[in-house]
PDB file of C-alpha atoms in Angstrom:
ATOM      1  CA  GLU A 276       2.717  32.183   2.307  1.00 81.00           C
ATOM      2  CA  LEU A 277       1.283  29.880  -0.606  1.00 83.00           C
ATOM      3  CA  ARG A 278       4.503  27.591   0.154  1.00 84.00           C
ATOM      4  CA  GLU A 279       3.151  27.163   3.942  1.00 88.00           C
ATOM      5  CA  LYS A 280      -0.332  26.855   2.672  1.00 88.00           C
ATOM      6  CA  VAL A 281       1.007  24.057   0.602  1.00 89.00           C
ATOM      7  CA  LEU A 282       2.979  22.127   3.207  1.00 91.00           C
ATOM      8  CA  ASP A 283      -0.080  22.351   5.573  1.00 93.00           C
ATOM      9  CA  VAL A 284      -2.320  21.081   3.130  1.00 93.00           C
ATOM     10  CA  SER A 285      -0.022  18.338   1.952  1.00 94.00           C
ATOM     11  CA  ARG A 286       0.403  17.124   5.618  1.00 96.00           C
ATOM     12  CA  GLU A 287      -3.298  17.122   5.945  1.00 97.00           C
ATOM     13  CA  VAL A 288      -3.588  14.636   2.849  1.00 97.00           C
ATOM     14  CA  ILE A 289      -0.848  12.657   4.394  1.00 97.00           C
ATOM     15  CA  ARG A 290      -2.541  12.357   7.958  1.00 98.00           C
ATOM     16  CA  LEU A 291      -6.034  11.535   6.457  1.00 98.00           C
ATOM     17  CA  SER A 292      -4.168   8.860   3.873  1.00 98.00           C
ATOM     18  CA  ALA A 293      -2.602   7.181   7.133  1.00 98.00           C
ATOM     19  CA  ARG A 294      -6.162   7.292   8.979  1.00 98.00           C
ATOM     20  CA  ALA A 295      -7.586   5.419   5.905  1.00 98.00           C
ATOM     21  CA  ILE A 296      -4.888   2.802   5.706  1.00 98.00           C
ATOM     22  CA  ALA A 297      -5.400   2.383   9.740  1.00 98.00           C
ATOM     23  CA  ALA A 298      -9.421   1.776   9.269  1.00 98.00           C
ATOM     24  CA  THR A 299      -8.893  -0.318   6.386  1.00 97.00           C
ATOM     25  CA  HIS A 300      -6.558  -2.781   8.247  1.00 96.00           C
ATOM     26  CA  ARG A 301      -9.354  -2.448  11.243  1.00 96.00           C
ATOM     27  CA  GLU A 302     -11.963  -3.539   8.100  1.00 94.00           C
ATOM     28  CA  ASP A 303     -13.767  -0.089   8.867  1.00 96.00           C
ATOM     29  CA  GLN A 304     -14.416   0.457   5.538  1.00 94.00           C
ATOM     30  CA  SER A 305     -16.958   3.168   6.198  1.00 96.00           C
ATOM     31  CA  ASN A 306     -14.323   5.462   7.880  1.00 97.00           C
ATOM     32  CA  ALA A 307     -11.696   4.518   5.125  1.00 97.00           C
ATOM     33  CA  ASP A 308     -13.882   5.452   2.686  1.00 97.00           C
ATOM     34  CA  GLU A 309     -14.654   8.895   4.376  1.00 98.00           C
ATOM     35  CA  PHE A 310     -10.963   9.425   5.217  1.00 98.00           C
ATOM     36  CA  LEU A 311     -10.065   8.415   1.516  1.00 97.00           C
ATOM     37  CA  ALA A 312     -12.687  10.958   0.175  1.00 97.00           C
ATOM     38  CA  LYS A 313     -11.390  13.788   2.389  1.00 98.00           C
ATOM     39  CA  SER A 314      -7.859  13.039   1.571  1.00 97.00           C
ATOM     40  CA  ARG A 315      -8.951  13.159  -2.400  1.00 96.00           C
ATOM     41  CA  ASP A 316     -10.813  16.525  -1.962  1.00 96.00           C
ATOM     42  CA  THR A 317      -8.004  17.920   0.029  1.00 96.00           C
ATOM     43  CA  LEU A 318      -5.352  16.662  -2.612  1.00 95.00           C
ATOM     44  CA  ALA A 319      -7.422  18.094  -5.380  1.00 94.00           C
ATOM     45  CA  THR A 320      -7.874  21.763  -3.512  1.00 91.00           C
ATOM     46  CA  LEU A 321      -4.017  21.103  -3.301  1.00 90.00           C
ATOM     47  CA  THR A 322      -3.583  20.454  -7.006  1.00 90.00           C
ATOM     48  CA  GLU A 323      -5.443  23.308  -8.031  1.00 88.00           C
ATOM     49  CA  ALA A 324      -3.676  25.738  -5.765  1.00 85.00           C
ATOM     50  CA  VAL A 325      -0.156  24.834  -7.176  1.00 87.00           C
ATOM     51  CA  LYS A 326      -1.327  24.788 -10.943  1.00 85.00           C
ATOM     52  CA  ALA A 327       0.368  28.234 -11.221  1.00 82.00           C
ATOM     53  CA  GLU A 328       3.580  27.660  -9.544  1.00 84.00           C
ATOM     54  CA  PRO A 329       5.322  24.683 -11.169  1.00 80.00           C
ATOM     55  CA  HIS A 330       8.256  25.046  -9.009  1.00 81.00           C
ATOM     56  CA  LEU A 331       5.932  24.092  -6.209  1.00 81.00           C
ATOM     57  CA  ALA A 332       3.609  21.473  -7.926  1.00 78.00           C
ATOM     58  CA  ASN A 333       6.823  19.114  -8.620  1.00 79.00           C
ATOM     59  CA  SER A 334       7.945  19.516  -5.111  1.00 84.00           C
ATOM     60  CA  GLY A 335       8.950  16.962  -3.050  1.00 87.00           C
ATOM     61  CA  ILE A 336       5.796  17.625  -0.517  1.00 89.00           C
ATOM     62  CA  ILE A 337       3.248  17.361  -2.980  1.00 92.00           C
ATOM     63  CA  LEU A 338       4.828  14.462  -4.693  1.00 93.00           C
ATOM     64  CA  ALA A 339       4.669  12.731  -1.082  1.00 95.00           C
ATOM     65  CA  ALA A 340       0.867  13.987  -0.681  1.00 96.00           C
ATOM     66  CA  TYR A 341       0.287  12.270  -4.007  1.00 97.00           C
ATOM     67  CA  GLN A 342       2.246   9.098  -2.861  1.00 97.00           C
ATOM     68  CA  GLU A 343       0.509   8.661   0.464  1.00 98.00           C
ATOM     69  CA  TYR A 344      -2.979   9.255  -1.059  1.00 98.00           C
ATOM     70  CA  GLY A 345      -1.996   6.608  -3.787  1.00 98.00           C
ATOM     71  CA  GLU A 346      -1.061   4.135  -1.281  1.00 98.00           C
ATOM     72  CA  ALA A 347      -4.071   4.559   0.920  1.00 98.00           C
ATOM     73  CA  THR A 348      -6.433   4.226  -2.142  1.00 98.00           C
ATOM     74  CA  LEU A 349      -4.370   1.220  -3.335  1.00 98.00           C
ATOM     75  CA  VAL A 350      -4.432  -0.557   0.058  1.00 98.00           C
ATOM     76  CA  ARG A 351      -7.865   0.023   0.301  1.00 97.00           C
ATOM     77  CA  ALA A 352      -8.945  -1.293  -3.357  1.00 97.00           C
ATOM     78  CA  LEU A 353      -6.528  -4.298  -3.031  1.00 98.00           C
ATOM     79  CA  ILE A 354      -7.734  -5.660   0.488  1.00 97.00           C
ATOM     80  CA  ARG A 355     -11.380  -4.937  -0.210  1.00 95.00           C
ATOM     81  CA  ASP A 356     -11.416  -5.978  -3.896  1.00 94.00           C
ATOM     82  CA  GLY A 357      -8.137  -7.352  -4.669  1.00 94.00           C
ATOM     83  CA  LYS A 358      -8.015  -4.739  -7.315  1.00 94.00           C
ATOM     84  CA  LEU A 359      -4.805  -2.901  -8.695  1.00 96.00           C
ATOM     85  CA  LEU A 360      -5.813   0.808  -9.475  1.00 97.00           C
ATOM     86  CA  THR A 361      -4.072   2.412 -12.173  1.00 96.00           C
ATOM     87  CA  PRO A 362      -2.432   5.727 -12.060  1.00 96.00           C
ATOM     88  CA  GLU A 363      -5.121   7.494 -14.033  1.00 97.00           C
ATOM     89  CA  GLU A 364      -7.823   5.787 -12.033  1.00 96.00           C
ATOM     90  CA  LEU A 365      -6.260   7.643  -9.316  1.00 95.00           C
ATOM     91  CA  SER A 366      -5.395  10.879 -10.729  1.00 93.00           C
ATOM     92  CA  ILE A 367      -1.770  10.937  -9.742  1.00 94.00           C
ATOM     93  CA  PRO A 368       1.441  11.242 -11.565  1.00 93.00           C
ATOM     94  CA  TYR A 369       3.574   7.896 -12.636  1.00 93.00           C
ATOM     95  CA  LYS A 370       6.411   8.554 -10.057  1.00 93.00           C
ATOM     96  CA  PRO A 371       4.599   9.116  -6.902  1.00 95.00           C
ATOM     97  CA  TYR A 372       2.088   5.962  -8.101  1.00 96.00           C
ATOM     98  CA  LEU A 373       5.081   3.520  -8.326  1.00 96.00           C
ATOM     99  CA  ALA A 374       6.369   4.690  -4.872  1.00 96.00           C
ATOM    100  CA  ALA A 375       2.687   4.440  -3.631  1.00 97.00           C
ATOM    101  CA  LEU A 376       2.831   0.795  -5.369  1.00 97.00           C
ATOM    102  CA  ALA A 377       6.236  -0.060  -3.491  1.00 97.00           C
ATOM    103  CA  ASP A 378       4.824   0.929  -0.130  1.00 97.00           C
ATOM    104  CA  THR A 379       1.476  -0.920  -0.541  1.00 98.00           C
ATOM    105  CA  VAL A 380       3.468  -4.238  -0.437  1.00 98.00           C
ATOM    106  CA  GLY A 381       4.539  -3.413   3.407  1.00 97.00           C
ATOM    107  CA  GLU A 382       0.624  -2.697   3.899  1.00 98.00           C
ATOM    108  CA  LEU A 383      -0.253  -6.014   2.283  1.00 98.00           C
ATOM    109  CA  ARG A 384       2.551  -8.153   4.369  1.00 98.00           C
ATOM    110  CA  ARG A 385       0.779  -6.437   7.501  1.00 98.00           C
ATOM    111  CA  HIS A 386      -2.619  -7.758   6.363  1.00 98.00           C
ATOM    112  CA  ALA A 387      -1.203 -10.987   5.766  1.00 98.00           C
ATOM    113  CA  LEU A 388       0.138 -11.297   8.948  1.00 97.00           C
ATOM    114  CA  ASP A 389      -3.281 -10.225  10.610  1.00 97.00           C
ATOM    115  CA  LEU A 390      -5.087 -12.755   8.438  1.00 97.00           C
ATOM    116  CA  ILE A 391      -2.340 -15.327   9.812  1.00 96.00           C
ATOM    117  CA  ARG A 392      -2.866 -14.771  13.565  1.00 95.00           C
ATOM    118  CA  VAL A 393      -6.812 -15.205  12.972  1.00 95.00           C
ATOM    119  CA  ASP A 394      -6.175 -18.468  10.860  1.00 92.00           C
ATOM    120  CA  GLU A 395      -7.173 -17.025   7.713  1.00 94.00           C
ATOM    121  CA  VAL A 396      -4.391 -18.509   5.784  1.00 94.00           C
ATOM    122  CA  GLU A 397      -5.960 -18.763   2.308  1.00 94.00           C
ATOM    123  CA  ARG A 398      -6.558 -14.910   2.409  1.00 96.00           C
ATOM    124  CA  ALA A 399      -3.160 -14.440   3.243  1.00 97.00           C
ATOM    125  CA  GLU A 400      -1.875 -16.483   0.593  1.00 97.00           C
ATOM    126  CA  GLN A 401      -4.126 -14.079  -1.684  1.00 97.00           C
ATOM    127  CA  ALA A 402      -2.482 -11.262  -0.256  1.00 97.00           C
ATOM    128  CA  LEU A 403       1.183 -12.706  -1.053  1.00 98.00           C
ATOM    129  CA  LYS A 404       0.039 -13.112  -4.587  1.00 98.00           C
ATOM    130  CA  LEU A 405      -0.947  -9.665  -4.690  1.00 98.00           C
ATOM    131  CA  MET A 406       2.594  -8.543  -3.518  1.00 98.00           C
ATOM    132  CA  GLU A 407       4.156 -10.660  -5.822  1.00 98.00           C
ATOM    133  CA  GLU A 408       1.959  -9.490  -8.863  1.00 97.00           C
ATOM    134  CA  ILE A 409       2.967  -5.708  -7.659  1.00 97.00           C
ATOM    135  CA  PHE A 410       6.903  -6.961  -7.650  1.00 97.00           C
ATOM    136  CA  GLU A 411       6.685  -8.314 -11.054  1.00 97.00           C
ATOM    137  CA  LEU A 412       5.030  -4.717 -12.267  1.00 96.00           C
ATOM    138  CA  LEU A 413       7.618  -2.739 -10.392  1.00 95.00           C
ATOM    139  CA  MET A 414      10.613  -4.792 -11.908  1.00 95.00           C
ATOM    140  CA  GLU A 415       9.507  -3.581 -15.326  1.00 93.00           C
ATOM    141  CA  PHE A 416      10.893  -0.266 -14.632  1.00 90.00           C
ATOM    142  CA  ASP A 417      14.538  -0.905 -14.563  1.00 85.00           C
ATOM    143  CA  TYR A 418      15.647   2.926 -14.877  1.00 85.00           C
ATOM    144  CA  PRO A 419      18.552   4.622 -13.130  1.00 84.00           C
ATOM    145  CA  ASP A 420      18.345   6.631 -10.411  1.00 83.00           C
ATOM    146  CA  ALA A 421      18.130   9.912 -12.207  1.00 83.00           C
ATOM    147  CA  ILE A 422      15.125   9.100 -13.941  1.00 86.00           C
ATOM    148  CA  LEU A 423      12.856   7.025 -11.022  1.00 85.00           C
ATOM    149  CA  PRO A 424      15.080   8.025  -7.710  1.00 85.00           C
ATOM    150  CA  GLY A 425      14.948   5.490  -4.888  1.00 88.00           C
ATOM    151  CA  MET A 426      13.393   2.642  -7.273  1.00 91.00           C
ATOM    152  CA  LYS A 427      15.970   0.617  -6.823  1.00 92.00           C
ATOM    153  CA  ARG A 428      16.067   0.564  -3.114  1.00 93.00           C
ATOM    154  CA  LYS A 429      12.367   0.073  -3.134  1.00 94.00           C
ATOM    155  CA  GLN A 430      12.239  -2.777  -5.356  1.00 95.00           C
ATOM    156  CA  ASP A 431      15.060  -4.689  -3.067  1.00 96.00           C
ATOM    157  CA  MET A 432      12.709  -3.389  -0.209  1.00 97.00           C
ATOM    158  CA  VAL A 433       9.629  -5.358  -1.690  1.00 97.00           C
ATOM    159  CA  ARG A 434      11.576  -8.440  -2.790  1.00 97.00           C
ATOM    160  CA  ARG A 435      12.759  -8.653   0.992  1.00 98.00           C
ATOM    161  CA  VAL A 436       9.096  -8.210   2.172  1.00 98.00           C
ATOM    162  CA  ILE A 437       7.726 -10.680   0.448  1.00 98.00           C
ATOM    163  CA  GLU A 438      10.305 -13.282   1.060  1.00 98.00           C
ATOM    164  CA  HIS A 439       9.549 -12.566   4.664  1.00 98.00           C
ATOM    165  CA  THR A 440       5.743 -12.901   3.896  1.00 98.00           C
ATOM    166  CA  ARG A 441       6.400 -16.072   2.260  1.00 97.00           C
ATOM    167  CA  GLY A 442       8.312 -17.723   5.060  1.00 97.00           C
ATOM    168  CA  ASP A 443       5.971 -16.576   7.581  1.00 96.00           C
ATOM    169  CA  LEU A 444       3.115 -17.822   5.738  1.00 96.00           C
ATOM    170  CA  THR A 445       4.972 -21.342   5.245  1.00 95.00           C
ATOM    171  CA  ILE A 446       5.242 -21.453   8.966  1.00 95.00           C
ATOM    172  CA  ALA A 447       2.056 -20.786   9.734  1.00 94.00           C
ATOM    173  CA  ILE A 448       0.694 -23.513   6.781  1.00 93.00           C
ATOM    174  CA  ARG A 449       3.184 -26.151   8.292  1.00 94.00           C
ATOM    175  CA  GLN A 450       1.617 -25.390  11.841  1.00 92.00           C
ATOM    176  CA  ARG A 451      -1.646 -25.922  10.516  1.00 89.00           C
ATOM    177  CA  LYS A 452      -1.081 -29.169   8.911  1.00 91.00           C
ATOM    178  CA  LEU A 453       0.793 -30.238  12.210  1.00 92.00           C
ATOM    179  CA  GLU A 454      -2.208 -29.225  14.148  1.00 89.00           C
ATOM    180  CA  ARG A 455      -4.408 -31.212  11.975  1.00 89.00           C
ATOM    181  CA  THR A 456      -2.315 -34.330  12.208  1.00 91.00           C
ATOM    182  CA  LEU A 457      -2.387 -34.224  15.641  1.00 92.00           C
ATOM    183  CA  LYS A 458      -5.643 -34.175  15.849  1.00 89.00           C
ATOM    184  CA  ARG A 459      -6.630 -36.963  13.843  1.00 88.00           C
ATOM    185  CA  ALA A 460      -4.026 -39.216  15.550  1.00 90.00           C
ATOM    186  CA  GLU A 461      -5.617 -37.919  18.642  1.00 88.00           C
ATOM    187  CA  ARG A 462      -9.165 -38.946  17.289  1.00 86.00           C
ATOM    188  CA  GLY A 463      -7.553 -42.307  16.423  1.00 76.00           C
ATOM    189  CA  LYS A 464      -6.424 -43.289  19.518  1.00 66.00           C
TER     190      LYS A 464
END
């Protein structure tokens, strides 16, 4: 019975966190904050419920809830404030924090592409810089899979996402320069 409750509550944390990320991308800070607050409170309830059950407290579903909440909170803080929060500030364990950090890079790519689409190239460059800072931090964790499962794969994924974003940003910058040059040439006629 407790296991079923844990699954349901974990799914709720994950669902609320996903909604917070979506609201952040829409620049709907009020809803993002509301979903994050609900997610945080639900996660606290979940953490309290499994305290006496270590086999559940360290289960994959609990770690997934921490990871999704961490990702949503990191995405909001990075996009809104350019601030990278620590695991202590998020009150989550290190392993799900690192996984959340890696997944945050994909959300920052989405943010950068949204910015490129509305011709806010400088802000997109800031998003790329944050992605690179996260990558540098993640590369400090050079541990075998037995200690940090999936980290090597996530590091490789982050590297690829950054390279693709850098390429997209380079194209946008070159396109912008070309458009400006053409406009100057037209005015000069």
